[in-house]
Amino acid sequence: MREVFKNSNSTPRQLLILWEYCEAKVLQAYERLNRPRIHSYYQIYSTMKTVQVEYAGQIQVAVGKSPRELYPHQNEAIRKLDEQNKSSFEGLLVLPTGGGKTLTAVHWLLRNFIDQRKKVLWIAHRHELLNQAFETVQLSAYSSLLGNVRNFRYRVISGHPKHDRPVNIQPTDDIIIASKDSLNGGLNHLLDNWVRQTDSILLVLDEAHHATAKTYRNLINAIKQDFQKRGIHSGFKMLGLSATPFRTNESEKGLLKNVFPQDIIFSEHLRTLVNRGILSEPVFESLETNLDFCRELTDKDIKAIEAFDKLPKAVAERLAMSSVRNKRIVDHYVENREKYKPLLVFAIDVAHAIALNAVFQHRGINSDFVVGELVNGATNAKVSPKENGEKIQRFKRGELEVLINVEMLTEGTDLPNVQTVFLTRPTTSTILMTQMIGRALRGQKAGGTDKAYVVSFIDNWEDKINWVNPEKLHIEEGEPPINPTETAKRIARLISIEKIEEFARMMDDSIDTTTIEKLDFLKRVPVGIYCFSILESSESNESMPRNHDVLIYTDTEEAYDCFVNDLAALFKSVDVGNRELLTEEELKYLLQLTKELYFPDYPFLIGYRDADIENILRFYAQKQAEPGFIAFSQRRKCDLSIVAKHLIEQKLDRIQEKEYLDSLWNDSTSFWQVLFGYNYLYFKKQVDIEINKLLGFYPGLNVSEPTVIPESVPLDTLSLVEIREIDPAEYREIKDAVFAKYTDANGFITCAASGFKSQMRRDFQVDHIKPMSEGGRTTLDNLQVLSCKAHTEKTRIDNARMRKRAQFV
């Protein structure tokens, strides 16, 4: 080419044009020659290389007895499930939060299904629940439960980056733990690759109160109908797990009754587990800051705070950045460090969390903070869920002594090691207050503490705002029966939001199933309770008192308040006279009138029950008084470890030990018989367990744990995000190869969909041509470059297509 230019008679400008033309042709030829080579190398490399993933693989059964011995109520639940399992069933297992419903279900299904080479599908709606279920399965895989198998295959599926996709389901999977959304999106893969390859499946629905939602019912019906089409009518069994003692009888027209025809197979009341020491006893303390923050508040501000529980920005900043207040908070912890640690702090906002963390660390306390959203000013990067999760795990492991949070740990996350909570933010919300207190109420038997400290920091608001007092919210007495001991046994309540929900008598037919999916379950817990007693006729025709509780929820609170205050006016429409009992006609009339005036939208209200309205009407007819609104009743102490310590310290012989235990059991003022269902053997066995714990050994305790063997999968089955986390260098090579494929000789990148061109990578995103949810791989021929706008539109179209496909599966 150089010779051509030397001998040419062309002008310099013509030569320059010719040179640029030849250069472009050479570059194009080079690109054509090299592109297949890059593609071929990458295809071979990605196919040959494999990586280990934790979301699928094999669990090897450990030899020995499971170290997690079940409580009496769990063993009783398993006996009931064994009886039900003799035939096909669709029923509920109801155990309070902390009562071990997950462990109970896992022990039972391992012995009765996995050990018999039958399939199990475990469904929940949050990935945290999936992880909890998998961990329970793994740590329960002992030969005492699995005598016929040496190993079994698992797969965890959800939209979370750490979980698998439905497209990868294999017929050899023994247990699939998945989110209902991911399975609905890939229902064809579940049915084709797994359901139709077996004649027996146990479907477990965690937090079964959500099962009335359409997404759950579509999934359930698809599996059931597949079995019916194949003529296998006894191969499908379903177990719902819930912490809520539902009433799903026909009179309440509960949708859960339609989902679970066998209703509740077994349930245990919360009060029994509370008094057995599974929950810790709260100790309320407060510290006056002597700081005034109300001067800047206007009447409008006060109304807004009480309505929305949100401080004005200026006031919030003063609270958060008050060095005096923050110093007093940290000083109080340091002075009581041994008593309070580990500590969970509820801060006002992000700025407050950062400021408090700095003060704690300055005092030599190993602390950190987690927040819902925080943007780094230098990089514009947000704090990732992974980073928050790592901090929470460090706190659980004891590496952090203090964890400060903002609206992150009020619900959902299990932190059994919390000894103390600091309430550094005031609130008008009883729900939020109960959530914050509930973080500390895990008892010793649930891996927590015997006592939990709840410390409030009280500022001077001159009584202008009705802030929630945690202690008053936790304990108040209602209308006492004749026997105070029976009062405590009857209406003992815990303020922890996770525990109150055990008493919730939810009727999900009062919820539009398209809306219920969007609600967080903790928004469906009571904000208060009306507690009262009504005289009713017994079989002996004598009037006997019967206690009633009416739980009030956010949706019904205002309506109930008006209804109760207007009872006198309502009763003017009927002539009760001196009678204490309403006729059926009068009760029916008053019920209908009440619904029309106060509950016109009753079919859509959370927790509404006709029976609750009728009971309040009957109470007023008898008492001519409004039922008292109760926060919650005083619960009593009951700790078997004290009994065990006494037996050890006194060195009693067998006869003396029996006499001592008999005296406790037969004491009419004690709670032991109520706690253990009047079963002395349960009581004695639990005492023995506590003694063994104190002596430092436990029957059947195994040192080794079940082994998880991660599955090896081809690299190209992972997303680019997953590859970046496993091998950043490999991710960079793949991305560079994709961009090179769509970059011309002049450095312009072209969008594969719209033709848009730019020389800046930030204007584009790498995208799968065939989505991974449909079996697409992360290979060069299945990757393309799209402009941000085109990528957003493609994502919208793909999601719409998946939803449409799911409707027709």
mmCIF file of C-alpha atoms in Angstrom, residues 31-267:
data_model
loop_
_atom_site.group_PDB
_atom_site.id
_atom_site.type_symbol
_atom_site.label_atom_id
_atom_site.label_comp_id
_atom_site.label_asym_id
_atom_site.label_seq_id
_atom_site.Cartn_x
_atom_site.Cartn_y
_atom_site.Cartn_z
ATOM 1 C CA GLU A 31 -13.000 -7.704 12.882
ATOM 2 C CA ARG A 32 -14.570 -10.370 10.664
ATOM 3 C CA LEU A 33 -11.565 -12.605 11.092
ATOM 4 C CA ASN A 34 -11.388 -12.237 14.856
ATOM 5 C CA ARG A 35 -15.056 -12.217 15.835
ATOM 6 C CA PRO A 36 -15.667 -15.948 15.262
ATOM 7 C CA ARG A 37 -12.483 -16.736 17.157
ATOM 8 C CA ILE A 38 -13.578 -14.708 20.197
ATOM 9 C CA HIS A 39 -17.015 -16.280 20.052
ATOM 10 C CA SER A 40 -15.684 -19.804 19.700
ATOM 11 C CA TYR A 41 -13.198 -19.388 22.541
ATOM 12 C CA TYR A 42 -15.803 -17.944 24.864
ATOM 13 C CA GLN A 43 -18.365 -20.609 24.020
ATOM 14 C CA ILE A 44 -15.879 -23.401 24.722
ATOM 15 C CA TYR A 45 -14.533 -21.723 27.854
ATOM 16 C CA SER A 46 -17.945 -20.994 29.383
ATOM 17 C CA THR A 47 -19.212 -24.503 28.653
ATOM 18 C CA MET A 48 -16.215 -26.240 30.145
ATOM 19 C CA LYS A 49 -15.833 -24.112 33.250
ATOM 20 C CA THR A 50 -18.151 -24.817 36.188
ATOM 21 C CA VAL A 51 -18.710 -23.082 39.514
ATOM 22 C CA GLN A 52 -20.333 -24.164 42.749
ATOM 23 C CA VAL A 53 -23.618 -22.614 43.820
ATOM 24 C CA GLU A 54 -25.299 -22.920 47.194
ATOM 25 C CA TYR A 55 -28.894 -22.742 45.982
ATOM 26 C CA ALA A 56 -28.915 -26.298 44.669
ATOM 27 C CA GLY A 57 -27.140 -29.503 45.467
ATOM 28 C CA GLN A 58 -27.154 -32.518 47.714
ATOM 29 C CA ILE A 59 -27.508 -32.884 51.475
ATOM 30 C CA GLN A 60 -25.725 -35.866 52.983
ATOM 31 C CA VAL A 61 -27.455 -37.371 55.997
ATOM 32 C CA ALA A 62 -25.412 -37.297 59.203
ATOM 33 C CA VAL A 63 -25.360 -40.385 61.386
ATOM 34 C CA GLY A 64 -26.930 -39.894 64.787
ATOM 35 C CA LYS A 65 -29.819 -38.178 66.499
ATOM 36 C CA SER A 66 -30.938 -34.694 65.673
ATOM 37 C CA PRO A 67 -29.620 -32.355 68.386
ATOM 38 C CA ARG A 68 -32.730 -30.201 68.296
ATOM 39 C CA GLU A 69 -35.103 -32.064 70.590
ATOM 40 C CA LEU A 70 -38.725 -31.118 70.212
ATOM 41 C CA TYR A 71 -40.919 -29.677 72.933
ATOM 42 C CA PRO A 72 -44.007 -31.574 74.096
ATOM 43 C CA HIS A 73 -46.366 -29.488 71.980
ATOM 44 C CA GLN A 74 -44.266 -30.217 68.879
ATOM 45 C CA ASN A 75 -44.319 -33.960 69.505
ATOM 46 C CA GLU A 76 -48.074 -33.801 69.983
ATOM 47 C CA ALA A 77 -48.376 -31.920 66.682
ATOM 48 C CA ILE A 78 -46.411 -34.658 64.902
ATOM 49 C CA ARG A 79 -48.703 -37.333 66.334
ATOM 50 C CA LYS A 80 -51.716 -35.454 64.973
ATOM 51 C CA LEU A 81 -50.045 -35.080 61.581
ATOM 52 C CA ASP A 82 -49.227 -38.803 61.497
ATOM 53 C CA GLU A 83 -52.905 -39.600 62.020
ATOM 54 C CA GLN A 84 -53.934 -37.202 59.260
ATOM 55 C CA ASN A 85 -51.287 -38.560 56.877
ATOM 56 C CA LYS A 86 -53.056 -41.916 56.613
ATOM 57 C CA SER A 87 -55.098 -40.367 53.809
ATOM 58 C CA SER A 88 -54.943 -37.348 51.542
ATOM 59 C CA PHE A 89 -55.365 -34.077 53.452
ATOM 60 C CA GLU A 90 -55.209 -30.301 53.155
ATOM 61 C CA GLY A 91 -54.946 -28.806 56.645
ATOM 62 C CA LEU A 92 -53.220 -26.332 58.932
ATOM 63 C CA LEU A 93 -50.547 -26.592 61.616
ATOM 64 C CA VAL A 94 -50.912 -23.558 63.890
ATOM 65 C CA LEU A 95 -48.115 -22.755 66.331
ATOM 66 C CA PRO A 96 -47.261 -19.350 67.784
ATOM 67 C CA THR A 97 -44.250 -17.423 66.557
ATOM 68 C CA GLY A 98 -41.300 -18.903 68.425
ATOM 69 C CA GLY A 99 -43.254 -22.130 68.923
ATOM 70 C CA GLY A 100 -41.211 -23.972 66.312
ATOM 71 C CA LYS A 101 -43.692 -24.595 63.508
ATOM 72 C CA THR A 102 -40.899 -24.737 60.900
ATOM 73 C CA LEU A 103 -38.846 -27.250 62.893
ATOM 74 C CA THR A 104 -41.938 -29.342 63.637
ATOM 75 C CA ALA A 105 -42.923 -29.478 59.971
ATOM 76 C CA VAL A 106 -39.369 -30.291 58.840
ATOM 77 C CA HIS A 107 -38.951 -33.148 61.329
ATOM 78 C CA TRP A 108 -42.257 -34.603 60.185
ATOM 79 C CA LEU A 109 -41.721 -34.286 56.429
ATOM 80 C CA LEU A 110 -38.166 -35.641 56.557
ATOM 81 C CA ARG A 111 -39.363 -38.856 58.210
ATOM 82 C CA ASN A 112 -42.599 -39.268 56.256
ATOM 83 C CA PHE A 113 -41.723 -37.950 52.800
ATOM 84 C CA ILE A 114 -38.020 -37.416 52.062
ATOM 85 C CA ASP A 115 -37.133 -40.691 53.796
ATOM 86 C CA GLN A 116 -39.768 -42.433 51.656
ATOM 87 C CA ARG A 117 -38.422 -40.839 48.444
ATOM 88 C CA LYS A 118 -41.511 -38.673 48.078
ATOM 89 C CA LYS A 119 -41.296 -35.106 46.787
ATOM 90 C CA VAL A 120 -41.726 -31.974 48.926
ATOM 91 C CA LEU A 121 -42.475 -28.464 47.668
ATOM 92 C CA TRP A 122 -42.082 -25.748 50.316
ATOM 93 C CA ILE A 123 -43.497 -22.336 49.393
ATOM 94 C CA ALA A 124 -43.200 -18.955 51.108
ATOM 95 C CA HIS A 125 -43.484 -15.345 49.954
ATOM 96 C CA ARG A 126 -40.171 -13.942 51.251
ATOM 97 C CA HIS A 127 -36.667 -15.127 50.543
ATOM 98 C CA GLU A 128 -35.741 -14.853 54.234
ATOM 99 C CA LEU A 129 -38.342 -17.517 54.964
ATOM 100 C CA LEU A 130 -36.872 -19.708 52.235
ATOM 101 C CA ASN A 131 -33.402 -19.439 53.754
ATOM 102 C CA GLN A 132 -34.802 -20.276 57.180
ATOM 103 C CA ALA A 133 -36.598 -23.329 55.825
ATOM 104 C CA PHE A 134 -33.477 -24.587 54.011
ATOM 105 C CA GLU A 135 -31.291 -24.096 57.067
ATOM 106 C CA THR A 136 -33.789 -26.041 59.191
ATOM 107 C CA VAL A 137 -33.849 -28.883 56.652
ATOM 108 C CA GLN A 138 -30.055 -28.999 56.506
ATOM 109 C CA LEU A 139 -29.543 -28.988 60.281
ATOM 110 C CA SER A 140 -32.205 -31.667 60.768
ATOM 111 C CA ALA A 141 -30.816 -34.168 58.265
ATOM 112 C CA TYR A 142 -29.838 -36.937 60.683
ATOM 113 C CA SER A 143 -30.275 -40.666 60.430
ATOM 114 C CA SER A 144 -32.709 -40.606 63.359
ATOM 115 C CA LEU A 145 -35.168 -38.997 60.941
ATOM 116 C CA LEU A 146 -33.786 -40.326 57.660
ATOM 117 C CA GLY A 147 -33.050 -44.017 58.109
ATOM 118 C CA ASN A 148 -33.695 -45.108 54.510
ATOM 119 C CA VAL A 149 -31.712 -42.514 52.550
ATOM 120 C CA ARG A 150 -28.102 -41.410 52.687
ATOM 121 C CA ASN A 151 -28.600 -38.184 50.773
ATOM 122 C CA PHE A 152 -31.236 -36.131 48.983
ATOM 123 C CA ARG A 153 -31.274 -33.272 46.486
ATOM 124 C CA TYR A 154 -32.508 -29.742 47.151
ATOM 125 C CA ARG A 155 -33.088 -26.553 45.187
ATOM 126 C CA VAL A 156 -33.936 -23.057 46.500
ATOM 127 C CA ILE A 157 -35.765 -20.815 44.033
ATOM 128 C CA SER A 158 -36.780 -17.152 44.147
ATOM 129 C CA GLY A 159 -36.123 -13.835 42.473
ATOM 130 C CA HIS A 160 -33.224 -13.225 44.869
ATOM 131 C CA PRO A 161 -29.757 -13.225 43.222
ATOM 132 C CA LYS A 162 -28.606 -15.936 45.650
ATOM 133 C CA HIS A 163 -31.369 -18.343 44.596
ATOM 134 C CA ASP A 164 -32.045 -20.452 41.517
ATOM 135 C CA ARG A 165 -34.655 -20.105 38.743
ATOM 136 C CA PRO A 166 -37.569 -22.403 37.862
ATOM 137 C CA VAL A 167 -36.026 -23.123 34.453
ATOM 138 C CA ASN A 168 -33.331 -25.192 36.207
ATOM 139 C CA ILE A 169 -35.713 -27.504 38.102
ATOM 140 C CA GLN A 170 -34.710 -31.145 37.687
ATOM 141 C CA PRO A 171 -36.820 -34.319 38.067
ATOM 142 C CA THR A 172 -34.217 -35.576 40.542
ATOM 143 C CA ASP A 173 -34.840 -32.718 43.009
ATOM 144 C CA ASP A 174 -36.292 -34.189 46.213
ATOM 145 C CA ILE A 175 -37.244 -30.936 47.946
ATOM 146 C CA ILE A 176 -37.816 -27.589 46.294
ATOM 147 C CA ILE A 177 -37.989 -24.520 48.520
ATOM 148 C CA ALA A 178 -39.360 -21.640 46.470
ATOM 149 C CA SER A 179 -41.162 -18.324 46.481
ATOM 150 C CA LYS A 180 -44.690 -18.350 45.118
ATOM 151 C CA ASP A 181 -43.942 -15.472 42.722
ATOM 152 C CA SER A 182 -41.007 -17.239 41.080
ATOM 153 C CA LEU A 183 -43.004 -20.453 40.653
ATOM 154 C CA ASN A 184 -45.959 -18.627 39.161
ATOM 155 C CA GLY A 185 -43.598 -17.025 36.664
ATOM 156 C CA GLY A 186 -42.068 -20.405 35.753
ATOM 157 C CA LEU A 187 -45.027 -22.667 36.409
ATOM 158 C CA ASN A 188 -44.551 -24.595 33.178
ATOM 159 C CA HIS A 189 -41.044 -25.615 34.271
ATOM 160 C CA LEU A 190 -42.326 -26.773 37.661
ATOM 161 C CA LEU A 191 -45.106 -28.845 36.110
ATOM 162 C CA ASP A 192 -43.155 -30.284 33.170
ATOM 163 C CA ASN A 193 -39.848 -30.994 34.881
ATOM 164 C CA TRP A 194 -41.005 -32.018 38.344
ATOM 165 C CA VAL A 195 -44.698 -32.401 39.174
ATOM 166 C CA ARG A 196 -45.421 -34.672 36.208
ATOM 167 C CA GLN A 197 -42.412 -36.816 37.053
ATOM 168 C CA THR A 198 -43.844 -38.040 40.385
ATOM 169 C CA ASP A 199 -47.012 -39.541 41.817
ATOM 170 C CA SER A 200 -46.687 -38.098 45.349
ATOM 171 C CA ILE A 201 -46.089 -34.521 46.534
ATOM 172 C CA LEU A 202 -46.375 -32.763 49.876
ATOM 173 C CA LEU A 203 -47.010 -29.045 49.394
ATOM 174 C CA VAL A 204 -46.050 -26.947 52.439
ATOM 175 C CA LEU A 205 -47.288 -23.352 52.571
ATOM 176 C CA ASP A 206 -45.406 -21.212 55.074
ATOM 177 C CA GLU A 207 -47.378 -18.292 56.548
ATOM 178 C CA ALA A 208 -50.498 -19.953 55.233
ATOM 179 C CA HIS A 209 -52.719 -16.966 55.950
ATOM 180 C CA HIS A 210 -51.543 -15.672 52.563
ATOM 181 C CA ALA A 211 -52.900 -18.763 50.811
ATOM 182 C CA THR A 212 -56.183 -17.028 49.976
ATOM 183 C CA ALA A 213 -54.390 -14.742 47.512
ATOM 184 C CA LYS A 214 -54.964 -15.570 43.828
ATOM 185 C CA THR A 215 -51.303 -16.250 43.193
ATOM 186 C CA TYR A 216 -51.271 -18.940 45.855
ATOM 187 C CA ARG A 217 -54.551 -20.458 44.734
ATOM 188 C CA ASN A 218 -53.462 -20.546 41.092
ATOM 189 C CA LEU A 219 -50.327 -22.428 42.080
ATOM 190 C CA ILE A 220 -52.161 -24.858 44.360
ATOM 191 C CA ASN A 221 -54.871 -25.548 41.797
ATOM 192 C CA ALA A 222 -52.367 -26.100 38.986
ATOM 193 C CA ILE A 223 -50.610 -28.849 40.956
ATOM 194 C CA LYS A 224 -53.837 -30.434 42.217
ATOM 195 C CA GLN A 225 -55.397 -30.428 38.751
ATOM 196 C CA ASP A 226 -52.317 -32.051 37.261
ATOM 197 C CA PHE A 227 -52.673 -34.945 39.709
ATOM 198 C CA GLN A 228 -56.406 -35.173 38.987
ATOM 199 C CA LYS A 229 -55.851 -35.264 35.228
ATOM 200 C CA ARG A 230 -53.457 -38.168 35.707
ATOM 201 C CA GLY A 231 -55.987 -39.945 37.915
ATOM 202 C CA ILE A 232 -53.774 -39.784 41.020
ATOM 203 C CA HIS A 233 -56.282 -38.591 43.603
ATOM 204 C CA SER A 234 -54.342 -39.543 46.741
ATOM 205 C CA GLY A 235 -50.927 -38.267 45.658
ATOM 206 C CA PHE A 236 -51.400 -34.625 46.639
ATOM 207 C CA LYS A 237 -51.180 -33.520 50.277
ATOM 208 C CA MET A 238 -50.950 -29.985 51.615
ATOM 209 C CA LEU A 239 -49.874 -28.575 54.976
ATOM 210 C CA GLY A 240 -50.289 -24.906 55.834
ATOM 211 C CA LEU A 241 -48.114 -23.360 58.541
ATOM 212 C CA SER A 242 -49.288 -20.344 60.462
ATOM 213 C CA ALA A 243 -48.723 -18.480 63.690
ATOM 214 C CA THR A 244 -52.304 -17.255 63.693
ATOM 215 C CA PRO A 245 -55.068 -19.335 65.330
ATOM 216 C CA PHE A 246 -57.551 -18.926 62.510
ATOM 217 C CA ARG A 247 -61.211 -19.655 62.858
ATOM 218 C CA THR A 248 -62.130 -21.012 59.471
ATOM 219 C CA ASN A 249 -65.576 -22.466 60.154
ATOM 220 C CA GLU A 250 -68.505 -21.993 57.801
ATOM 221 C CA SER A 251 -70.161 -19.323 59.938
ATOM 222 C CA GLU A 252 -67.239 -17.031 59.291
ATOM 223 C CA LYS A 253 -67.188 -17.912 55.576
ATOM 224 C CA GLY A 254 -63.411 -18.039 55.648
ATOM 225 C CA LEU A 255 -61.601 -18.449 52.365
ATOM 226 C CA LEU A 256 -59.006 -20.440 54.273
ATOM 227 C CA LYS A 257 -61.642 -23.115 54.813
ATOM 228 C CA ASN A 258 -61.856 -23.476 51.047
ATOM 229 C CA VAL A 259 -58.080 -23.727 50.721
ATOM 230 C CA PHE A 260 -57.666 -26.076 53.698
ATOM 231 C CA PRO A 261 -60.797 -28.275 53.918
ATOM 232 C CA GLN A 262 -59.423 -30.196 56.914
ATOM 233 C CA ASP A 263 -59.100 -26.896 58.819
ATOM 234 C CA ILE A 264 -56.680 -26.890 61.789
ATOM 235 C CA ILE A 265 -54.989 -30.250 62.337
ATOM 236 C CA PHE A 266 -53.149 -29.094 65.437
ATOM 237 C CA SER A 267 -52.734 -25.796 67.276
#
